[in-house]
Amino acid sequence: MSNRRIVIKSSKPLFGEVAVAGAKNSALAILPSVVLVGEVCRIENVPDISDVSLMCKILSKIGVKINMISPGCIEVDPRCISSVCADFDEIRYMRASYYLIGALLGRFGKARVSMPGGCDLGLRPMDQHIKGFEALGAKCEISGGMTNVVSDRLVGNRVYLDMVSVGATVNIIIASVKAKGTTVIENAAKEPHVVDLANFLNSCGADIRGAGTDVIRVNGVSKLRGTTYQIIPDQIEAGTYMIASFATKGNVLIKNVITRHLESVSAKLMEIGANIEYKEDTLRVSYDGKFNRCNVKTMPYPGFPTDMQPQMVTLLTRCKGTSMVTEGVWDSRFRYVSELRRLGAQISVDGHLAVIEGGNDFIGNCVKALDLRAGAALIIAGLFASGVTTIENIHHIERGYENITEKLSSLGADIRVVESSNNRKCYHVLGA
Ligand code: EPU
């Protein structure tokens, strides 16, 4: 049985340049939404990550033709879809598979899709998606692990989301693009990937207004056309390299970013003491001799992103004094703290609050990536821990970070993926 691990040796400060890939969460919304478009679309700047490969596999299984034109460029041909029923294992491994419901419903008036999977961050209900589909006139039923939706004719309506949800906002936009009349989504998510999805669909002929604000208006259109569209850079990948650079006391130029999307992360890093210089689509993050303690609360965009929370907590372990981090989006996003403690972190967790006593040194150990961003946080920790850190379950990390070990190596980190053909315990690798 293959058993892949990331092995990190205590590294020097990161130094050099790194380019950010296309946004995972944009790609995972745009690729399934091509099903709704019904014509061939060419999507550029698609990140080379396993979640995208999985999404392509899911689309292929319902009859969508996927053609890799060149690295980062995928042609998606949804003209001959063979099934509105997506009931296979791959669906259950990813969250974004539920965008197929909106896309199939919007195009064919029906969908039958297995319940989605994704990172374990606590309860991840779909009630707001269902509320939206029902407001458009669809009949929805969840039974036997499947979501069934059906409608003779979707009709635009007002949908107020009870909480800000990226997934529900995206799914309701997709389902309403070809509905009759106007749909108004209130309390909508404002994340950059929601805007990217709307821009993509508008370039196919949709009429979506207000994406990026909390009221989105979708005027239904009867026909969409194929397009070529370039995905925005990944805000969270960029933020992860910002923290990796700063936490290792480094100096890194991060290229291919939209600096506006990184304002909350930059503001907090500057509060902690980072030096940040902006220039068009790049930013440089460097250590300036201090790590100040700081409090952070995660919130929907433009607040501090929950997907940067584990990386931020890791950075705060370097800051002398007490820092507090409040998780404002997910019920259970501090499970990884037990892994950070193995490296020497002093963190206590009470519900949505983590209290970090920072300033003590980390010593390498064997740890497990419990989810994608938790895995990224452990990599950052391994970079500044002394000795060797070995990270297991790296498939979580590969879901969302393109070539992360290569990119960090190019910045001077001593990091590599180690393959071993059996299930030996971690300490054997350390001893090797
Ligand atoms: N929620 C409900 N009911 C719903 C939908 C959401 O109660 O019908 C709750 C959730 O339980 C959560 C909150 O609303 O407490 C926000 O959930 P949201 O729907 O915004 O999350 P999501 O769409 O499932 C996306 C990203 C996540 C990211 C969140 C928040 C994708 C594929 N995933 O998830 O990304 O954390 O938005 O920004 O876009 C990641 O990339 O590591 C990741 C987990």
Tab-separated table of C-alpha atoms and ligand atoms in Angstrom:
chain	number	residue	atom	x	y	z
A	1	MET	CA	0.000	0.000	0.000
A	2	SER	CA	1.439	3.392	-1.003
A	3	ASN	CA	2.063	5.689	1.912
A	4	ARG	CA	3.165	9.177	0.956
A	5	ARG	CA	4.466	11.703	3.423
A	6	ILE	CA	5.959	15.148	3.375
A	7	VAL	CA	9.287	15.362	5.183
A	8	ILE	CA	10.534	18.807	6.178
A	9	LYS	CA	13.897	19.586	7.719
A	10	SER	CA	14.306	22.747	9.714
A	11	SER	CA	14.625	25.379	7.016
A	12	LYS	CA	16.341	28.699	6.526
A	13	PRO	CA	14.130	31.767	6.000
A	14	LEU	CA	12.221	31.431	2.716
A	15	PHE	CA	13.664	33.657	0.030
A	16	GLY	CA	12.857	34.252	-3.659
A	17	GLU	CA	9.744	34.377	-5.830
A	18	VAL	CA	6.683	32.185	-6.085
A	19	ALA	CA	3.752	32.306	-8.515
A	20	VAL	CA	0.217	31.627	-7.334
A	21	ALA	CA	-2.018	29.236	-9.324
A	22	GLY	CA	-5.669	29.686	-10.294
A	23	ALA	CA	-8.258	29.671	-7.518
A	24	LYS	CA	-9.393	26.220	-6.393
A	25	ASN	CA	-12.808	27.367	-5.267
A	26	SER	CA	-13.412	29.268	-8.521
A	27	ALA	CA	-12.426	26.269	-10.613
A	28	LEU	CA	-14.675	23.995	-8.555
A	29	ALA	CA	-17.654	26.304	-9.204
A	30	ILE	CA	-16.933	27.181	-12.840
A	31	LEU	CA	-16.194	23.669	-14.160
A	32	PRO	CA	-19.578	22.167	-13.126
A	33	SER	CA	-21.407	25.320	-14.202
A	34	VAL	CA	-20.317	24.579	-17.798
A	35	VAL	CA	-22.972	21.839	-17.613
A	36	LEU	CA	-25.579	24.621	-17.428
A	37	VAL	CA	-23.994	26.528	-20.328
A	38	GLY	CA	-24.505	23.522	-22.606
A	39	GLU	CA	-21.785	24.586	-25.076
A	40	VAL	CA	-18.010	24.117	-25.234
A	41	CYS	CA	-16.021	26.367	-22.872
A	42	ARG	CA	-12.297	26.755	-22.550
A	43	ILE	CA	-11.196	27.439	-18.976
A	44	GLU	CA	-7.708	28.833	-18.408
A	45	ASN	CA	-5.516	29.167	-15.313
A	46	VAL	CA	-7.033	25.994	-13.845
A	47	PRO	CA	-4.901	24.827	-10.892
A	48	ASP	CA	-3.247	21.420	-11.156
A	49	ILE	CA	-4.644	19.968	-7.913
A	50	SER	CA	-6.381	16.724	-7.110
A	51	ASP	CA	-9.774	18.377	-6.407
A	52	VAL	CA	-9.821	19.632	-10.008
A	53	SER	CA	-8.893	16.153	-11.321
A	54	LEU	CA	-11.696	14.708	-9.224
A	55	MET	CA	-14.186	17.279	-10.519
A	56	CYS	CA	-13.141	16.445	-14.116
A	57	LYS	CA	-13.650	12.747	-13.376
A	58	ILE	CA	-17.117	13.439	-11.959
A	59	LEU	CA	-18.057	15.499	-15.025
A	60	SER	CA	-16.735	12.768	-17.364
A	61	LYS	CA	-18.886	10.200	-15.611
A	62	ILE	CA	-22.083	12.050	-16.569
A	63	GLY	CA	-20.932	12.414	-20.178
A	64	VAL	CA	-19.047	15.737	-20.203
A	65	LYS	CA	-15.976	15.587	-22.449
A	66	ILE	CA	-12.851	16.975	-20.806
A	67	ASN	CA	-9.916	17.842	-23.016
A	68	MET	CA	-6.630	19.013	-21.498
A	69	ILE	CA	-5.374	21.535	-24.053
A	70	SER	CA	-2.201	22.537	-22.225
A	71	PRO	CA	-1.109	22.897	-18.591
A	72	GLY	CA	-3.815	24.940	-16.867
A	73	CYS	CA	-6.128	25.017	-19.895
A	74	ILE	CA	-9.131	22.671	-20.045
A	75	GLU	CA	-11.777	22.446	-22.738
A	76	VAL	CA	-15.109	21.308	-21.321
A	77	ASP	CA	-17.744	19.967	-23.728
A	78	PRO	CA	-21.101	19.387	-21.997
A	79	ARG	CA	-23.204	18.898	-25.168
A	80	CYS	CA	-23.787	15.167	-24.794
A	81	ILE	CA	-24.612	14.659	-21.143
A	82	SER	CA	-25.810	11.118	-20.653
A	83	SER	CA	-27.265	11.261	-17.166
A	84	VAL	CA	-28.796	13.676	-14.669
A	85	CYS	CA	-28.020	11.120	-11.988
A	86	ALA	CA	-24.636	11.413	-10.320
A	87	ASP	CA	-24.412	8.576	-7.856
A	88	PHE	CA	-20.823	7.463	-7.547
A	89	ASP	CA	-18.020	7.491	-4.973
A	90	GLU	CA	-16.165	10.526	-6.312
A	91	ILE	CA	-19.136	12.783	-5.452
A	92	ARG	CA	-18.826	11.799	-1.825
A	93	TYR	CA	-15.174	12.901	-1.655
A	94	MET	CA	-15.761	16.527	-2.498
A	95	ARG	CA	-17.951	19.384	-1.376
A	96	ALA	CA	-18.223	21.232	-4.663
A	97	SER	CA	-19.854	18.219	-6.328
A	98	TYR	CA	-23.149	19.727	-5.114
A	99	TYR	CA	-22.864	22.436	-7.789
A	100	LEU	CA	-23.976	19.708	-10.199
A	101	ILE	CA	-27.414	19.959	-8.606
A	102	GLY	CA	-27.831	23.620	-9.596
A	103	ALA	CA	-26.293	23.033	-13.025
A	104	LEU	CA	-28.350	19.940	-13.959
A	105	LEU	CA	-31.529	21.451	-12.515
A	106	GLY	CA	-30.971	24.692	-14.450
A	107	ARG	CA	-30.382	22.893	-17.731
A	108	PHE	CA	-32.571	19.768	-17.601
A	109	GLY	CA	-35.099	20.587	-14.862
A	110	LYS	CA	-33.962	17.663	-12.734
A	111	ALA	CA	-30.990	16.229	-10.886
A	112	ARG	CA	-30.254	13.309	-8.631
A	113	VAL	CA	-26.898	13.706	-6.900
A	114	SER	CA	-25.239	11.875	-3.974
A	115	MET	CA	-24.662	13.889	-0.833
A	116	PRO	CA	-21.296	15.680	-1.028
A	117	GLY	CA	-18.171	15.132	1.099
A	118	GLY	CA	-15.248	17.527	1.637
A	119	CYS	CA	-13.115	18.574	4.611
A	120	ASP	CA	-14.527	17.683	8.023
A	121	LEU	CA	-15.117	21.136	9.508
A	122	GLY	CA	-18.189	20.306	11.563
A	123	LEU	CA	-21.763	20.254	10.332
A	124	ARG	CA	-22.049	21.173	6.666
A	125	PRO	CA	-25.788	21.301	5.973
A	126	MET	CA	-27.334	22.149	2.597
A	127	ASP	CA	-30.572	23.672	3.855
A	128	GLN	CA	-29.890	27.054	2.235
A	129	HIS	CA	-29.232	25.452	-1.166
A	130	ILE	CA	-32.534	23.593	-0.882
A	131	LYS	CA	-34.304	26.752	0.282
A	132	GLY	CA	-33.061	28.478	-2.875
A	133	PHE	CA	-34.060	25.668	-5.255
A	134	GLU	CA	-37.511	25.506	-3.657
A	135	ALA	CA	-37.945	29.274	-3.934
A	136	LEU	CA	-37.343	28.855	-7.682
A	137	GLY	CA	-40.155	26.292	-7.783
A	138	ALA	CA	-38.219	23.009	-7.613
A	139	LYS	CA	-39.425	20.053	-5.589
A	140	CYS	CA	-36.546	18.787	-3.445
A	141	GLU	CA	-36.200	15.598	-1.496
A	142	ILE	CA	-33.224	14.148	0.339
A	143	SER	CA	-33.386	10.395	0.860
A	144	GLY	CA	-31.062	7.431	0.828
A	145	GLY	CA	-27.999	9.695	0.661
A	146	MET	CA	-29.239	11.366	-2.523
A	147	THR	CA	-30.551	14.855	-3.231
A	148	ASN	CA	-33.384	14.748	-5.768
A	149	VAL	CA	-34.622	17.974	-7.354
A	150	VAL	CA	-37.153	18.416	-10.117
A	151	SER	CA	-39.026	21.289	-11.720
A	152	ASP	CA	-41.135	21.785	-14.871
A	153	ARG	CA	-40.072	25.421	-15.096
A	154	LEU	CA	-37.851	27.360	-12.699
A	155	VAL	CA	-39.218	30.828	-11.955
A	156	GLY	CA	-37.150	33.637	-10.433
A	157	ASN	CA	-37.894	34.625	-6.838
A	158	ARG	CA	-36.449	36.399	-3.817
A	159	VAL	CA	-34.161	34.221	-1.673
A	160	TYR	CA	-32.894	35.474	1.672
A	161	LEU	CA	-30.000	33.352	2.967
A	162	ASP	CA	-30.203	32.751	6.718
A	163	MET	CA	-26.403	32.788	6.877
A	164	VAL	CA	-23.740	33.870	4.417
A	165	SER	CA	-22.985	30.740	2.408
A	166	VAL	CA	-20.593	30.544	-0.537
A	167	GLY	CA	-22.009	27.209	-1.673
A	168	ALA	CA	-25.664	28.257	-1.488
A	169	THR	CA	-24.953	31.566	-3.246
A	170	VAL	CA	-23.120	29.793	-6.076
A	171	ASN	CA	-25.697	27.006	-6.429
A	172	ILE	CA	-28.646	29.424	-6.493
A	173	ILE	CA	-26.900	31.653	-9.053
A	174	ILE	CA	-26.267	28.636	-11.297
A	175	ALA	CA	-29.839	27.323	-10.970
A	176	SER	CA	-31.422	30.733	-11.626
A	177	VAL	CA	-29.435	31.860	-14.690
A	178	LYS	CA	-31.950	30.273	-17.097
A	179	ALA	CA	-35.031	30.605	-14.862
A	180	LYS	CA	-37.978	32.713	-16.005
A	181	GLY	CA	-37.809	36.247	-14.586
A	182	THR	CA	-35.565	37.699	-11.895
A	183	THR	CA	-34.015	36.025	-8.859
A	184	VAL	CA	-32.756	38.190	-6.018
A	185	ILE	CA	-30.328	36.589	-3.552
A	186	GLU	CA	-30.113	38.575	-0.323
A	187	ASN	CA	-27.360	38.158	2.280
A	188	ALA	CA	-25.278	36.607	-0.503
A	189	ALA	CA	-21.627	35.607	-0.095
A	190	LYS	CA	-19.167	38.183	-1.488
A	191	GLU	CA	-16.095	35.974	-1.864
A	192	PRO	CA	-13.890	36.567	-4.931
A	193	HIS	CA	-14.791	33.126	-6.305
A	194	VAL	CA	-18.510	34.049	-6.245
A	195	VAL	CA	-17.676	37.088	-8.380
A	196	ASP	CA	-15.499	34.934	-10.646
A	197	LEU	CA	-18.336	32.458	-11.204
A	198	ALA	CA	-20.720	35.336	-12.034
A	199	ASN	CA	-18.190	36.869	-14.440
A	200	PHE	CA	-17.741	33.520	-16.156
A	201	LEU	CA	-21.496	32.984	-16.561
A	202	ASN	CA	-21.961	36.586	-17.750
A	203	SER	CA	-19.291	35.981	-20.400
A	204	CYS	CA	-21.531	33.086	-21.559
A	205	GLY	CA	-24.523	35.447	-21.889
A	206	ALA	CA	-26.009	35.340	-18.372
A	207	ASP	CA	-27.322	38.527	-16.769
A	208	ILE	CA	-26.038	38.486	-13.165
A	209	ARG	CA	-25.658	41.791	-11.360
A	210	GLY	CA	-24.301	42.721	-7.953
A	211	ALA	CA	-21.909	39.791	-7.428
A	212	GLY	CA	-19.435	40.963	-4.781
A	213	THR	CA	-22.196	42.746	-2.848
A	214	ASP	CA	-24.704	41.113	-0.531
A	215	VAL	CA	-27.596	41.460	-2.979
A	216	ILE	CA	-27.233	39.558	-6.247
A	217	ARG	CA	-29.830	39.943	-8.993
A	218	VAL	CA	-30.055	37.288	-11.702
A	219	ASN	CA	-32.220	38.172	-14.697
A	220	GLY	CA	-33.047	34.876	-16.389
A	221	VAL	CA	-31.903	34.340	-19.993
A	222	SER	CA	-33.070	31.639	-22.371
A	223	LYS	CA	-29.752	30.777	-23.980
A	224	LEU	CA	-26.082	30.686	-23.064
A	225	ARG	CA	-23.056	30.362	-25.342
A	226	GLY	CA	-19.581	28.855	-24.960
A	227	THR	CA	-16.679	31.089	-23.985
A	228	THR	CA	-13.000	31.219	-23.054
A	229	TYR	CA	-12.444	32.327	-19.482
A	230	GLN	CA	-9.446	32.770	-17.216
A	231	ILE	CA	-9.811	31.887	-13.523
A	232	ILE	CA	-8.593	34.415	-10.917
A	233	PRO	CA	-5.519	33.684	-8.760
A	234	ASP	CA	-6.040	31.718	-5.560
A	235	GLN	CA	-6.373	34.112	-2.642
A	236	ILE	CA	-5.812	31.365	-0.058
A	237	GLU	CA	-2.729	29.909	-1.759
A	238	ALA	CA	-1.290	33.447	-1.880
A	239	GLY	CA	-2.125	34.014	1.788
A	240	THR	CA	-0.510	30.696	2.712
A	241	TYR	CA	2.783	31.749	1.065
A	242	MET	CA	2.532	35.140	2.752
A	243	ILE	CA	2.372	33.458	6.146
A	244	ALA	CA	5.039	30.870	5.243
A	245	SER	CA	7.392	33.666	4.221
A	246	PHE	CA	6.800	35.734	7.340
A	247	ALA	CA	6.745	32.819	9.799
A	248	THR	CA	10.183	31.659	8.575
A	249	LYS	CA	11.514	35.253	8.915
A	250	GLY	CA	11.902	35.255	5.139
A	251	ASN	CA	11.495	37.664	2.239
A	252	VAL	CA	9.363	36.413	-0.664
A	253	LEU	CA	7.861	38.038	-3.737
A	254	ILE	CA	4.442	36.484	-4.382
A	255	LYS	CA	3.420	36.818	-8.019
A	256	ASN	CA	0.065	36.561	-9.785
A	257	VAL	CA	-2.125	37.888	-6.991
A	258	ILE	CA	-5.097	40.249	-6.786
A	259	THR	CA	-3.892	42.347	-3.863
A	260	ARG	CA	-7.433	43.597	-3.080
A	261	HIS	CA	-8.441	40.016	-2.227
A	262	LEU	CA	-5.663	39.851	0.366
A	263	GLU	CA	-6.430	43.012	2.308
A	264	SER	CA	-7.648	41.332	5.508
A	265	VAL	CA	-4.694	38.921	5.563
A	266	SER	CA	-2.221	41.759	4.852
A	267	ALA	CA	-3.769	43.945	7.566
A	268	LYS	CA	-3.344	41.238	10.190
A	269	LEU	CA	0.184	40.339	9.095
A	270	MET	CA	1.197	44.004	9.298
A	271	GLU	CA	-0.325	44.183	12.783
A	272	ILE	CA	1.901	41.245	13.733
A	273	GLY	CA	4.871	43.085	12.273
A	274	ALA	CA	5.316	41.957	8.654
A	275	ASN	CA	6.586	44.331	6.059
A	276	ILE	CA	4.346	44.146	2.965
A	277	GLU	CA	4.979	45.945	-0.323
A	278	TYR	CA	2.329	45.946	-3.062
A	279	LYS	CA	2.984	46.377	-6.754
A	280	GLU	CA	0.292	45.686	-9.375
A	281	ASP	CA	-0.171	41.909	-9.305
A	282	THR	CA	2.635	41.067	-6.886
A	283	LEU	CA	3.339	41.531	-3.242
A	284	ARG	CA	6.456	41.103	-1.175
A	285	VAL	CA	6.256	39.864	2.398
A	286	SER	CA	9.241	40.126	4.667
A	287	TYR	CA	10.112	39.810	8.331
A	288	ASP	CA	10.986	43.066	10.024
A	289	GLY	CA	12.461	41.867	13.318
A	290	LYS	CA	9.234	41.429	15.262
A	291	PHE	CA	6.367	39.033	15.868
A	292	ASN	CA	3.649	40.873	17.817
A	293	ARG	CA	0.769	38.997	19.399
A	294	CYS	CA	-2.621	39.645	17.841
A	295	ASN	CA	-6.298	38.620	17.937
A	296	VAL	CA	-8.114	37.397	14.835
A	297	LYS	CA	-11.726	36.530	14.059
A	298	THR	CA	-12.645	34.694	10.873
A	299	MET	CA	-15.649	35.940	8.929
A	300	PRO	CA	-17.125	35.766	5.452
A	301	TYR	CA	-15.339	37.958	2.874
A	302	PRO	CA	-14.123	40.695	3.181
A	303	GLY	CA	-13.396	39.512	6.734
A	304	PHE	CA	-10.384	37.392	7.609
A	305	PRO	CA	-10.877	34.075	5.730
A	306	THR	CA	-11.594	30.917	7.673
A	307	ASP	CA	-9.418	29.093	5.127
A	308	MET	CA	-6.423	31.044	6.498
A	309	GLN	CA	-7.227	30.328	10.146
A	310	PRO	CA	-4.964	27.283	10.745
A	311	GLN	CA	-2.025	29.003	9.024
A	312	MET	CA	-2.616	32.134	11.137
A	313	VAL	CA	-2.815	30.161	14.394
A	314	THR	CA	0.491	28.528	13.443
A	315	LEU	CA	2.105	31.918	12.865
A	316	LEU	CA	0.782	33.192	16.205
A	317	THR	CA	2.612	30.400	18.034
A	318	ARG	CA	5.762	32.365	17.123
A	319	CYS	CA	4.479	35.576	18.723
A	320	LYS	CA	5.378	36.077	22.367
A	321	GLY	CA	2.317	36.613	24.570
A	322	THR	CA	-1.304	35.541	24.326
A	323	SER	CA	-3.216	35.688	21.054
A	324	MET	CA	-6.846	34.755	20.565
A	325	VAL	CA	-8.382	33.388	17.384
A	326	THR	CA	-12.147	33.092	17.034
A	327	GLU	CA	-13.597	30.871	14.305
A	328	GLY	CA	-16.666	32.637	12.990
A	329	VAL	CA	-17.637	30.402	10.069
A	330	TRP	CA	-17.249	26.699	10.883
A	331	ASP	CA	-18.393	24.734	13.948
A	332	SER	CA	-15.290	22.638	14.266
A	333	ARG	CA	-12.136	23.988	12.689
A	334	PHE	CA	-9.620	23.578	15.503
A	335	ARG	CA	-9.173	19.790	15.375
A	336	TYR	CA	-5.676	20.251	13.923
A	337	VAL	CA	-4.532	21.988	17.128
A	338	SER	CA	-3.756	18.556	18.630
A	339	GLU	CA	-1.231	18.048	15.799
A	340	LEU	CA	0.372	21.463	16.359
A	341	ARG	CA	0.697	20.580	20.044
A	342	ARG	CA	2.858	17.586	19.060
A	343	LEU	CA	5.328	20.098	17.659
A	344	GLY	CA	5.300	22.159	20.855
A	345	ALA	CA	2.385	24.584	20.459
A	346	GLN	CA	0.685	25.806	23.608
A	347	ILE	CA	-2.889	26.314	22.512
A	348	SER	CA	-6.128	25.761	24.382
A	349	VAL	CA	-9.429	25.510	22.565
A	350	ASP	CA	-12.873	26.260	23.914
A	351	GLY	CA	-15.561	25.912	21.280
A	352	HIS	CA	-14.978	28.574	18.658
A	353	LEU	CA	-12.049	30.176	20.521
A	354	ALA	CA	-8.370	29.216	20.457
A	355	VAL	CA	-6.024	30.834	22.962
A	356	ILE	CA	-2.408	30.708	21.849
A	357	GLU	CA	0.486	31.184	24.273
A	358	GLY	CA	3.182	32.016	21.783
A	359	GLY	CA	6.910	32.312	21.772
A	360	ASN	CA	8.161	28.789	22.489
A	361	ASP	CA	10.249	26.835	19.982
A	362	PHE	CA	8.854	23.939	17.951
A	363	ILE	CA	10.596	20.580	17.647
A	364	GLY	CA	9.914	18.360	14.625
A	365	ASN	CA	7.675	15.335	15.071
A	366	CYS	CA	5.332	13.095	13.123
A	367	VAL	CA	1.952	14.719	12.508
A	368	LYS	CA	-1.167	14.164	10.391
A	369	ALA	CA	-2.905	16.550	8.020
A	370	LEU	CA	-6.532	16.339	9.151
A	371	ASP	CA	-7.801	18.564	6.330
A	372	LEU	CA	-6.481	20.779	3.548
A	373	ARG	CA	-5.688	24.026	5.379
A	374	ALA	CA	-4.646	22.165	8.525
A	375	GLY	CA	-2.098	20.392	6.320
A	376	ALA	CA	-0.800	23.715	4.994
A	377	ALA	CA	-0.466	24.939	8.579
A	378	LEU	CA	1.614	21.885	9.507
A	379	ILE	CA	3.935	22.527	6.571
A	380	ILE	CA	4.487	26.089	7.814
A	381	ALA	CA	5.120	24.766	11.322
A	382	GLY	CA	7.574	22.176	9.965
A	383	LEU	CA	9.526	24.925	8.209
A	384	PHE	CA	10.330	26.736	11.437
A	385	ALA	CA	10.458	23.714	13.784
A	386	SER	CA	13.915	22.390	14.592
A	387	GLY	CA	14.756	18.877	13.376
A	388	VAL	CA	12.562	16.796	11.098
A	389	THR	CA	8.789	17.042	10.725
A	390	THR	CA	6.928	14.305	8.895
A	391	ILE	CA	3.371	14.920	7.713
A	392	GLU	CA	1.044	12.032	6.942
A	393	ASN	CA	-2.268	12.081	5.046
A	394	ILE	CA	-0.857	14.487	2.475
A	395	HIS	CA	-3.665	13.744	0.011
A	396	HIS	CA	-5.561	16.461	1.904
A	397	ILE	CA	-2.871	19.005	1.025
A	398	GLU	CA	-2.707	17.905	-2.608
A	399	ARG	CA	-6.429	18.614	-2.961
A	400	GLY	CA	-5.786	22.342	-2.948
A	401	TYR	CA	-2.117	23.317	-3.341
A	402	GLU	CA	-0.445	23.013	-6.732
A	403	ASN	CA	3.159	21.715	-6.476
A	404	ILE	CA	3.521	22.955	-2.922
A	405	THR	CA	6.703	21.033	-2.132
A	406	GLU	CA	8.362	22.173	-5.397
A	407	LYS	CA	7.332	25.786	-4.815
A	408	LEU	CA	8.673	25.782	-1.249
A	409	SER	CA	11.890	24.028	-2.331
A	410	SER	CA	12.441	26.780	-4.885
A	411	LEU	CA	12.235	29.247	-1.964
A	412	GLY	CA	14.983	27.344	-0.148
A	413	ALA	CA	12.937	25.007	2.055
A	414	ASP	CA	14.227	21.507	2.735
A	415	ILE	CA	10.995	19.678	1.939
A	416	ARG	CA	10.199	16.599	-0.088
A	417	VAL	CA	7.565	13.960	-0.628
A	418	VAL	CA	8.687	10.536	0.502
A	419	GLU	CA	7.012	7.442	-0.895
A	420	SER	CA	7.153	4.246	1.048
A	421	SER	CA	5.539	1.038	-0.071
A	422	ASN	CA	4.123	-0.070	3.257
A	423	ASN	CA	2.528	1.284	6.371
A	424	ARG	CA	5.627	1.625	8.557
A	425	LYS	CA	5.145	3.935	11.477
A	426	CYS	CA	6.347	7.478	11.128
A	427	TYR	CA	9.385	7.113	13.409
A	428	HIS	CA	10.916	4.647	10.929
A	429	VAL	CA	10.938	7.387	8.325
A	430	LEU	CA	12.468	9.798	10.806
A	431	GLY	CA	15.128	7.283	11.637
A	432	ALA	CA	15.883	6.580	7.988
B	1	EPU	N1	-24.237	26.564	6.041
B	1	EPU	C1	-25.490	26.169	6.494
B	1	EPU	N2	-26.398	25.777	5.562
B	1	EPU	C2	-26.126	25.740	4.232
B	1	EPU	C3	-24.856	26.158	3.781
B	1	EPU	C4	-23.914	26.560	4.717
B	1	EPU	O1	-25.754	26.163	7.691
B	1	EPU	O2	-27.024	25.379	3.442
B	1	EPU	C5	-23.243	27.027	7.028
B	1	EPU	C6	-22.029	26.099	7.112
B	1	EPU	O3	-22.260	25.008	7.970
B	1	EPU	C7	-20.943	27.056	7.591
B	1	EPU	C8	-21.330	28.384	6.930
B	1	EPU	O4	-22.708	28.278	6.581
B	1	EPU	O5	-21.019	27.184	8.970
B	1	EPU	C9	-20.542	28.743	5.683
B	1	EPU	O6	-20.578	27.671	4.742
B	1	EPU	P1	-20.403	27.899	3.181
B	1	EPU	O7	-21.609	27.364	2.502
B	1	EPU	O8	-19.989	29.308	2.911
B	1	EPU	O9	-19.169	26.944	2.855
B	1	EPU	P2	-18.965	26.025	1.579
B	1	EPU	O10	-19.545	26.657	0.390
B	1	EPU	O11	-19.342	24.623	1.907
B	1	EPU	C10	-16.751	27.149	0.792
B	1	EPU	C11	-15.352	26.703	0.511
B	1	EPU	C12	-14.649	26.404	1.823
B	1	EPU	C13	-14.670	27.642	2.710
B	1	EPU	C14	-16.123	28.145	2.887
B	1	EPU	C15	-16.209	29.457	3.650
B	1	EPU	C16	-15.611	25.628	-1.642
B	1	EPU	C17	-15.566	24.373	-2.424
B	1	EPU	N3	-15.400	25.515	-0.324
B	1	EPU	O12	-17.385	26.064	1.463
B	1	EPU	O13	-13.304	26.125	1.461
B	1	EPU	O14	-14.145	27.351	3.987
B	1	EPU	O15	-16.730	28.334	1.601
B	1	EPU	O16	-15.477	30.452	3.003
B	1	EPU	O17	-15.791	26.701	-2.191
B	1	EPU	C18	-11.173	25.208	1.658
B	1	EPU	O18	-10.927	25.667	0.524
B	1	EPU	O19	-10.292	24.722	2.412
B	1	EPU	C19	-12.550	25.220	2.135
B	1	EPU	C20	-12.973	24.475	3.149
